[in-house]
């Protein structure tokens, strides 16, 4: 069990760090800004989760290799020529992967600590969305979670419940985790690509 | 004692959730946005209080019916026709009630944990104002607490001290709580209605 | 050891509170706004540090004289005639002193709790920069940490490592603390004065 959770965590950190660094580069920030936004995007959601659940030490303090990885990524990213052509619209895939991973891992940690499915699903959504919301706020973008034209928090919420049901059926193994993460990431990417919304507005104000 | 505190807490959550949902609807957000803003407004201040005071589990994790209530409210609110006519100026009364309830309950919890009146009054102001400040920031409104034309944090602060004095005189019962909450809510509403300010500006820049 | 840490902490609180109050006055806020911004700037970074490190009670709850000091400063500041002529550009020196003090004290606390130099340096940067970032965000300024034209977080980071090396050489005494704080404050002030940057931009977009 340790391996798959840890591997997913690294995948989520890398994905969210990339999404943060793309936005930071697109905003023409210097290397310190690129690192800071990457760090906050990748570790913000999990830090909020650990604070609310009183789960100490906070995970990136326990796993120092994670901030080091983000530091190395930021250095490479800052001096990578091709990064000049990046645009904020290119974060869809890494952002969706990060959303999927952190939603499911946030929910799983809440379950491990003995909380109900309901509380776990709220914690999952918070863990999945908070890092990206900070990234967008700090870079003066409207956070994805508040854009009317896209499903975001609702995919995270649905994915958490899908994960709970798969886990009940299949036991607490790698397969339910993978299903939950894949569901959120794929539905999110499809929603952006095909412009799926939860509610059409009747009134345009 | 439990009953009145719990009833006030539910009142404050409902009031702040309504204020958040009004702003979210006025900004034409979808149901997920309405829920998210309602949730953050209603539970943000208390979460900050519990984190700073190291009071775990955070109160809405202990009382799962509170997030469930906000979820139900958000669904009703999103599909309620009349909500289309709501404007952000209509939040004055629910916002004032939420400010009163959470200021006093935040201060009371700090007292319960053995802190001084001074620290309790600061915690009261934070608990009362943080949820609303998050609501306004996320919805691109200038937070009430920073609007020069209205008293906000100062009413919360004064109400906490009024509560401490009443409590000293009358004992730790329902009456001082009610007085403190009512004072803050009423003074706040009157201040908005009659445009009361702490300081007239001499220079307009 | 207690004395120098406590004295530095008071120095940092006063410096950051002044920087916050200058910005609040320049934005024409009322006395409550001046106090609130001063409080958040001075105590925000340390509060985040204490929450992430699970160091309870939070330091300003332990040291009540600190919020009282900020309250007194805010009252004096609000009714001080000369403050009308203040501009946000005048915060450079108090902001640099606050950055230096809180970076080093944040790193030192992490070391005291047994964390590595790397984790301590990240906590140092967070403690040093978070209060000022909140101040600038709340007052609608672009946070210093994200301004391309100035070194900010990088000076804090470098100062933390200079402190660790001095501490290894000289032992855990007042001198390394003073060197670290002075290095950050002085380099920061010089960087603003002589417009030193980490990276010249090749492309202006």
XYZ file of C-alpha atoms in Angstrom:
615
model
C 0.000 0.000 0.000
C 2.830 2.386 0.839
C 4.321 2.194 -2.608
C 1.258 3.116 -4.640
C 0.298 6.006 -2.300
C 3.840 7.356 -2.330
C 4.167 6.988 -6.096
C 0.840 8.753 -6.632
C 1.900 11.520 -4.257
C 5.092 12.104 -6.257
C 3.075 12.044 -9.502
C 0.651 14.643 -8.106
C 3.462 16.864 -6.840
C 5.262 16.751 -10.191
C 2.026 17.415 -12.114
C 0.913 20.335 -9.932
C 4.457 21.770 -9.815
C 4.550 21.725 -13.634
C 1.153 23.447 -13.813
C 2.360 26.136 -11.382
C 5.638 26.668 -13.194
C 3.900 26.954 -16.581
C 1.685 29.740 -15.227
C 4.643 31.437 -13.507
C 6.721 31.332 -16.715
C 3.774 32.531 -18.802
C 3.580 35.482 -16.367
C 7.321 36.052 -16.979
C 8.352 35.483 -13.348
C 11.993 35.071 -12.320
C 13.403 31.702 -11.053
C 12.411 32.426 -7.447
C 8.840 33.168 -8.528
C 8.764 29.978 -10.617
C 9.915 27.936 -7.604
C 7.529 29.687 -5.206
C 4.453 29.177 -7.397
C 5.477 25.565 -8.130
C 5.984 24.892 -4.411
C 2.677 26.474 -3.354
C 0.681 24.721 -6.085
C 2.209 21.307 -5.393
C 2.214 21.428 -1.582
C -0.585 23.891 -0.726
C -3.498 21.458 -0.835
C -1.747 18.763 1.198
C -0.588 21.324 3.772
C -4.157 22.581 4.292
C -5.344 18.957 4.608
C -2.664 18.113 7.194
C -3.416 21.270 9.223
C -7.189 20.645 9.275
C -6.753 16.953 10.128
C -4.015 17.745 12.689
C -1.734 15.308 10.852
C 1.795 16.280 11.922
C 4.507 16.566 10.757
C 3.100 18.045 7.548
C 3.921 15.599 4.724
C 6.588 17.595 2.894
C 8.456 18.086 6.192
C 8.456 14.288 6.600
C 9.493 13.768 2.951
C 12.222 16.331 2.312
C 12.901 14.903 -1.131
C 9.622 16.505 -2.278
C 10.613 20.159 -1.811
C 14.086 19.289 -3.177
C 12.459 17.816 -6.293
C 10.454 21.019 -6.785
C 13.640 23.082 -6.348
C 15.450 21.049 -9.035
C 12.415 21.278 -11.349
C 12.256 25.058 -10.888
C 15.945 25.471 -11.803
C 15.590 23.321 -14.931
C 12.354 25.046 -15.867
C 13.719 28.569 -15.456
C 16.615 28.011 -17.825
C 14.717 25.858 -20.358
C 14.501 27.827 -23.601
C 11.281 26.253 -24.876
C 9.419 27.441 -21.737
C 9.178 30.905 -23.270
C 6.468 29.640 -25.567
C 4.297 28.250 -22.755
C 0.798 29.606 -22.170
C -1.504 29.219 -19.196
C -3.935 27.216 -21.354
C -1.357 24.423 -21.484
C -1.797 23.485 -17.823
C -4.962 21.438 -18.440
C -3.354 17.985 -18.346
C -0.917 18.441 -15.411
C -3.602 20.328 -13.483
C -6.118 17.495 -14.053
C -3.614 14.850 -12.928
C -2.770 16.838 -9.789
C -6.474 17.345 -9.066
C -7.114 13.608 -9.383
C -4.170 12.504 -7.249
C -4.628 14.974 -4.404
C -8.416 14.584 -4.235
C -8.129 10.820 -3.759
C -5.112 10.952 -1.414
C -6.744 13.693 0.685
C -9.896 11.601 1.023
C -7.848 8.466 1.814
C -5.928 10.194 4.607
C -9.193 11.368 6.190
C -10.497 7.760 6.058
C -7.234 6.484 7.600
C -7.807 8.888 10.512
C -11.281 7.424 11.073
C -13.485 10.087 9.487
C -16.702 9.380 7.580
C -17.053 9.206 3.788
C -18.759 12.596 3.823
C -15.980 14.383 5.700
C -13.408 12.487 3.626
C -15.013 13.673 0.380
C -14.926 17.321 1.559
C -11.278 16.954 2.567
C -10.570 15.347 -0.810
C -12.034 18.301 -2.693
C -10.114 20.778 -0.501
C -6.819 18.932 -0.926
C -7.334 18.642 -4.683
C -8.389 22.210 -5.359
C -6.581 24.439 -2.838
C -3.102 24.351 -4.413
C -4.470 25.249 -7.839
C -6.695 27.964 -6.386
C -3.675 29.559 -4.677
C -1.693 29.312 -7.948
C -4.422 31.074 -9.903
C -5.059 33.732 -7.256
C -1.352 34.565 -6.897
C -0.964 34.765 -10.679
C -4.084 36.917 -11.106
C -6.091 34.263 -12.928
C -9.695 33.491 -11.962
C -9.376 30.174 -10.028
C -10.576 27.192 -12.093
C -12.898 26.284 -9.216
C -14.878 29.517 -9.747
C -15.047 29.476 -13.535
C -18.625 28.947 -14.559
C -17.711 27.327 -17.844
C -15.992 24.254 -16.428
C -16.651 21.434 -14.006
C -13.850 21.240 -11.459
C -14.769 20.731 -7.783
C -17.735 18.562 -8.827
C -15.448 16.105 -10.685
C -13.225 15.890 -7.615
C -16.281 15.258 -5.392
C -17.721 12.593 -7.705
C -14.317 10.908 -8.012
C -13.997 10.644 -4.223
C -17.358 8.854 -3.967
C -16.475 6.552 -6.886
C -13.285 5.721 -4.989
C -15.209 4.936 -1.778
C -17.551 2.567 -3.627
C -14.710 0.820 -5.490
C -12.838 0.478 -2.221
C -15.874 -1.134 -0.545
C -16.212 -3.593 -3.409
C -12.559 -4.316 -4.117
C -10.832 -3.767 -0.762
C -8.215 -1.173 0.130
C -5.752 -1.851 -2.666
C -4.072 -0.129 -5.553
C -6.916 -0.618 -8.032
C -9.546 1.669 -6.369
C -6.926 4.413 -5.968
C -6.007 4.176 -9.640
C -9.674 4.161 -10.722
C -10.470 7.256 -8.621
C -7.449 9.240 -9.838
C -7.970 8.239 -13.475
C -11.692 9.067 -13.342
C -11.088 12.610 -12.060
C -8.187 13.363 -14.406
C -9.922 11.978 -17.533
C -13.355 13.521 -16.870
C -11.700 16.854 -16.120
C -9.670 16.808 -19.347
C -12.742 15.782 -21.384
C -14.818 18.500 -19.713
C -12.329 21.164 -20.760
C -11.956 19.734 -24.270
C -15.690 19.372 -24.990
C -16.776 22.346 -22.868
C -19.063 20.407 -20.511
C -20.904 22.479 -17.875
C -23.035 21.658 -14.846
C -25.644 24.315 -15.559
C -26.385 26.413 -18.613
C -27.155 29.958 -17.630
C -30.571 31.220 -18.557
C -29.780 34.820 -17.712
C -26.629 36.550 -18.870
C -25.971 39.466 -16.621
C -24.795 25.527 28.236
C -24.355 23.117 25.330
C -27.738 23.852 23.858
C -27.453 27.611 23.530
C -23.896 27.443 22.125
C -24.890 24.774 19.625
C -28.057 26.615 18.606
C -26.125 29.847 18.142
C -23.519 27.995 16.090
C -26.204 26.630 13.759
C -27.739 30.117 13.510
C -24.366 31.625 12.609
C -23.633 28.920 10.045
C -27.042 29.372 8.392
C -26.702 33.173 8.381
C -23.170 33.218 6.961
C -24.008 30.463 4.437
C -26.954 32.574 3.205
C -24.729 35.646 2.907
C -22.172 33.636 0.905
C -24.787 32.090 -1.362
C -26.396 35.475 -2.069
C -23.051 36.855 -3.231
C -22.298 33.701 -5.248
C -25.730 33.831 -6.963
C -25.393 37.574 -7.587
C -22.081 36.749 -9.298
C -23.979 34.141 -11.372
C -21.979 31.150 -10.087
C -23.065 27.558 -10.750
C -24.328 25.252 -7.922
C -20.814 24.085 -7.034
C -19.653 27.689 -6.711
C -22.695 28.525 -4.570
C -21.913 25.606 -2.245
C -18.201 26.398 -2.116
C -18.679 30.068 -1.242
C -21.406 29.178 1.297
C -19.160 26.554 2.897
C -16.112 28.827 3.079
C -18.091 31.783 4.462
C -19.868 29.693 7.101
C -16.948 27.531 8.226
C -13.863 29.624 7.379
C -13.761 31.734 10.536
C -14.299 28.803 12.883
C -11.677 26.732 11.072
C -9.066 29.485 11.459
C -10.012 29.779 15.164
C -9.670 26.023 15.737
C -6.313 25.884 13.932
C -4.848 28.829 15.881
C -6.159 27.497 19.212
C -5.087 23.903 18.342
C -8.661 22.780 19.029
C -9.020 19.437 17.209
C -10.982 17.966 15.592
C -12.072 21.136 13.792
C -15.740 21.771 14.693
C -17.386 20.903 11.376
C -15.509 17.589 11.322
C -17.003 16.849 14.758
C -20.489 18.025 13.656
C -20.998 16.519 10.209
C -24.584 17.756 10.081
C -23.181 21.280 9.538
C -21.560 20.692 6.132
C -24.574 18.543 5.181
C -26.875 21.451 6.039
C -24.816 23.780 3.841
C -24.958 21.227 1.006
C -28.770 21.038 1.235
C -29.029 24.841 1.416
C -26.827 25.208 -1.665
C -28.991 22.801 -3.692
C -32.217 24.598 -2.695
C -30.629 27.970 -3.303
C -29.273 27.099 -6.744
C -32.649 26.034 -8.086
C -34.688 28.726 -6.323
C -36.111 31.028 -9.015
C -36.336 34.144 -6.857
C -32.587 34.005 -6.187
C -31.978 35.537 -9.607
C -33.080 38.884 -8.245
C -30.648 38.856 -5.318
C -27.964 41.518 -5.025
C -24.859 41.628 -2.886
C -26.305 44.563 -0.948
C -28.913 42.180 0.515
C -26.392 40.338 2.657
C -26.370 42.994 5.407
C -28.653 41.164 7.852
C -27.343 37.573 7.501
C -23.784 38.894 7.482
C -24.406 40.897 10.682
C -25.942 37.869 12.421
C -23.026 35.643 11.393
C -20.555 38.313 12.562
C -22.271 38.508 15.957
C -22.525 34.763 16.517
C -19.003 33.819 15.461
C -17.340 36.753 17.240
C -18.888 35.741 20.573
C -18.434 31.976 20.098
C -14.827 32.468 18.991
C -14.116 34.542 22.085
C -15.944 32.020 24.307
C -13.891 29.083 22.997
C -10.656 30.979 23.704
C -11.880 31.639 27.274
C -12.786 27.938 27.664
C -9.202 27.056 26.727
C -7.910 29.362 29.472
C -6.825 32.403 27.473
C -7.139 35.988 28.671
C -9.913 38.426 27.715
C -7.521 40.240 25.415
C -6.502 37.157 23.443
C -10.145 36.012 23.465
C -11.298 39.310 21.975
C -8.713 39.048 19.162
C -9.794 35.472 18.447
C -13.404 36.621 18.483
C -12.761 39.283 15.852
C -10.827 36.791 13.690
C -13.519 34.132 13.942
C -16.241 36.654 13.167
C -14.580 38.383 10.234
C -12.456 35.766 8.441
C -15.267 33.833 6.719
C -16.804 37.017 5.353
C -13.406 38.344 4.265
C -12.757 35.125 2.322
C -16.243 35.359 0.743
C -15.634 38.924 -0.405
C -12.091 38.267 -1.644
C -13.119 35.161 -3.620
C -16.059 37.051 -5.157
C -13.918 40.088 -6.020
C -15.624 42.417 -3.556
C -13.632 44.681 -1.238
C -13.864 42.873 2.154
C -16.276 44.641 4.548
C -13.493 44.756 7.117
C -11.472 47.095 4.847
C -14.282 49.376 3.729
C -13.663 52.770 5.164
C -17.313 53.704 5.137
C -18.477 51.122 7.663
C -17.696 49.908 11.139
C -17.151 46.151 11.115
C -14.215 44.725 13.089
C -14.667 47.410 15.744
C -18.270 46.327 16.437
C -17.078 42.741 16.809
C -14.321 43.853 19.196
C -16.674 45.991 21.303
C -19.238 43.183 21.434
C -16.657 40.726 22.758
C -15.782 43.063 25.634
C -19.458 43.710 26.359
C -19.879 39.934 26.522
C -16.973 39.551 28.968
C -18.424 42.188 31.293
C -21.931 40.707 31.151
C -20.478 37.279 31.803
C -18.601 38.563 34.882
C -21.771 40.142 36.235
C -24.298 37.490 35.272
C -22.300 34.248 35.238
C -21.576 31.969 32.323
C -25.114 31.470 31.077
C -27.258 32.000 28.028
C -28.050 35.676 28.695
C -24.534 37.150 28.221
C -24.130 35.158 24.990
C -27.423 36.503 23.680
C -26.579 40.070 24.676
C -23.179 39.930 22.969
C -24.534 38.449 19.732
C -27.521 40.813 19.620
C -25.320 43.863 20.315
C -22.961 43.112 17.432
C -25.694 42.210 14.944
C -27.900 45.220 15.768
C -25.110 47.818 15.906
C -23.717 46.499 12.644
C -27.093 46.697 10.900
C -27.722 50.206 12.258
C -24.232 51.295 11.199
C -24.898 50.224 7.620
C -28.380 51.734 7.587
C -27.410 55.096 9.049
C -23.911 55.168 7.546
C -21.999 55.418 10.836
C -18.207 55.686 10.576
C -15.319 55.584 13.025
C -13.421 58.423 11.423
C -14.398 61.019 8.859
C -11.623 61.523 6.333
C -10.153 64.970 6.130
C -8.204 64.292 2.961
C -9.671 62.555 -0.036
C -6.879 61.090 -2.110
C 19.810 32.924 24.361
C 16.253 33.865 25.334
C 17.007 37.545 25.462
C 18.420 37.988 21.995
C 15.653 35.902 20.356
C 12.957 37.777 22.236
C 14.498 41.171 21.478
C 14.804 40.301 17.788
C 11.188 39.123 17.764
C 10.015 42.448 19.200
C 12.175 44.302 16.661
C 10.672 42.282 13.807
C 7.117 42.805 15.055
C 7.642 46.559 15.375
C 9.280 46.784 11.942
C 6.615 44.742 10.149
C 3.795 46.513 12.031
C 5.199 49.876 10.887
C 5.414 48.644 7.293
C 1.804 47.467 7.447
C 0.551 50.677 9.044
C 2.346 52.818 6.455
C 0.611 50.963 3.633
C -2.747 51.093 5.447
C -2.427 54.856 6.028
C -1.279 55.437 2.448
C -4.474 53.628 1.399
C -6.406 55.984 3.678
C -7.764 53.248 5.973
C -9.478 54.021 9.279
C -7.858 53.147 12.687
C -9.333 49.633 12.676
C -7.909 48.982 9.224
C -4.518 50.338 10.310
C -4.502 47.999 13.322
C -5.711 45.013 11.303
C -3.091 45.384 8.560
C -0.374 46.030 11.173
C -1.432 42.949 13.147
C -1.596 40.673 10.085
C 1.746 41.882 8.704
C 3.556 41.557 12.031
C 2.056 38.250 13.201
C 1.004 36.504 9.963
C 4.336 34.915 9.105
C 4.965 33.606 12.620
C 1.425 32.249 12.869
C 1.831 30.271 9.634
C 5.186 28.956 10.911
C 3.691 27.858 14.243
C 0.729 26.151 12.529
C 2.933 24.246 10.054
C 5.406 23.213 12.780
C 2.567 22.369 15.231
C 4.173 24.720 17.750
C 1.387 25.599 20.204
C 0.359 27.930 21.702
C 1.009 30.265 18.768
C 3.662 32.790 19.865
C 1.501 35.914 20.152
C -0.966 33.977 22.324
C 1.952 33.117 24.621
C 3.248 36.714 24.531
C 0.181 38.916 24.928
C 2.282 42.048 25.134
C 2.915 41.705 21.388
C -0.675 42.258 20.184
C -1.034 44.979 22.863
C 2.047 46.722 21.462
C 0.547 46.620 17.964
C -2.725 48.021 19.326
C -0.919 50.958 20.962
C 1.138 51.566 17.816
C -2.022 51.591 15.686
C -3.697 54.191 17.922
C -0.624 56.452 17.871
C -0.218 55.966 14.144
C -3.834 56.719 13.291
C -3.799 60.083 15.028
C -0.268 61.073 14.012
C -0.568 64.058 11.666
C 2.634 63.405 9.712
C 1.356 59.961 8.656
C -0.771 61.619 6.002
C 2.315 62.185 3.932
C 3.412 58.539 3.990
C 3.668 56.550 0.784
C 3.928 52.820 0.229
C 7.465 53.284 -1.157
C 8.599 54.267 2.350
C 8.219 50.748 3.744
C 11.539 49.514 2.326
C 13.564 49.732 5.540
C 10.995 48.408 8.069
C 9.983 45.695 5.594
C 13.624 44.625 5.127
C 14.217 44.491 8.899
C 11.059 42.417 9.413
C 12.072 40.100 6.578
C 15.495 39.577 8.121
C 14.268 38.970 11.660
C 11.419 36.603 10.837
C 13.402 34.618 8.249
C 16.132 33.833 10.772
C 13.783 33.244 13.735
C 11.545 31.008 11.610
C 14.545 28.941 10.545
C 15.849 28.827 14.135
C 12.531 27.508 15.498
C 12.497 24.737 12.881
C 16.042 23.774 13.917
C 15.005 23.803 17.596
C 12.263 21.318 16.731
C 14.832 18.996 15.128
C 14.270 19.670 11.447
C 17.016 19.711 8.809
C 18.724 22.819 7.412
C 16.758 22.436 4.202
C 13.335 22.348 5.884
C 14.466 25.121 8.239
C 15.445 27.348 5.305
C 12.013 26.841 3.655
C 10.262 27.642 6.931
C 12.501 30.695 7.307
C 11.478 32.038 3.896
C 7.782 31.368 4.635
C 7.937 33.061 8.035
C 9.795 36.044 6.596
C 7.648 36.606 3.537
C 4.079 35.558 4.445
C 3.135 38.569 6.595
C 4.318 41.016 3.962
C 2.587 39.066 1.187
C -0.713 39.223 3.115
C -0.200 42.972 3.684
C 0.347 43.623 -0.003
C -2.506 41.370 -1.149
C -4.989 42.932 1.288
C -3.921 46.430 0.224
C -4.087 45.586 -3.494
C -0.360 45.869 -4.077
C 1.548 43.227 -6.044
C 3.369 41.246 -3.287
C 7.107 42.062 -3.163
C 7.827 38.350 -3.456
C 6.306 38.295 -6.960
C 7.819 41.514 -8.268
C 10.231 40.636 -11.006
C 12.343 43.700 -10.461
C 13.518 42.878 -6.957
C 15.209 40.103 -5.037
C 13.158 39.193 -1.985
C 12.637 35.503 -1.189
C 16.115 34.709 -2.524
C 17.760 37.093 -0.011
C 15.793 35.430 2.783
C 16.866 31.971 1.571
C 20.540 32.952 1.266
C 20.457 34.614 4.695
C 19.134 31.436 6.308
C 22.019 29.383 4.877
C 24.557 32.028 5.916
C 23.074 31.779 9.413
C 23.384 27.966 9.460
C 27.047 28.152 8.469
C 27.864 30.895 10.994
C 26.060 28.877 13.653
C 28.142 25.776 12.844
C 31.342 27.780 13.068
C 30.517 30.028 16.016
C 28.039 27.998 18.074
C 24.427 28.824 18.875
C 24.907 32.336 20.180
C 23.819 35.884 19.523
C 26.433 36.602 16.842
C 25.158 34.215 14.120
C 21.606 35.484 14.650
C 22.740 39.071 14.262
C 24.808 38.283 11.161
C 21.891 36.489 9.482
C 19.366 39.236 10.227
C 21.757 42.028 9.219
C 22.732 40.244 5.989
C 19.116 39.884 4.833
C 18.065 43.409 5.831
C 21.117 45.109 4.301
C 21.191 43.117 1.051
C 17.467 43.687 0.624
C 17.783 47.453 1.133
C 20.762 47.634 -1.259
C 18.888 45.545 -3.835
C 15.981 47.996 -3.818
C 18.257 51.032 -3.856
C 20.515 49.842 -6.681
C 17.832 47.864 -8.515
C 19.569 44.477 -8.378
C 17.763 41.586 -10.098
C 18.264 37.838 -10.265
C 17.577 37.581 -13.974
C 17.350 40.175 -16.728
C 14.429 39.431 -19.013
C 15.243 38.784 -22.626
C 11.644 38.889 -23.776
C 9.199 41.568 -22.762
C 5.701 40.262 -23.216
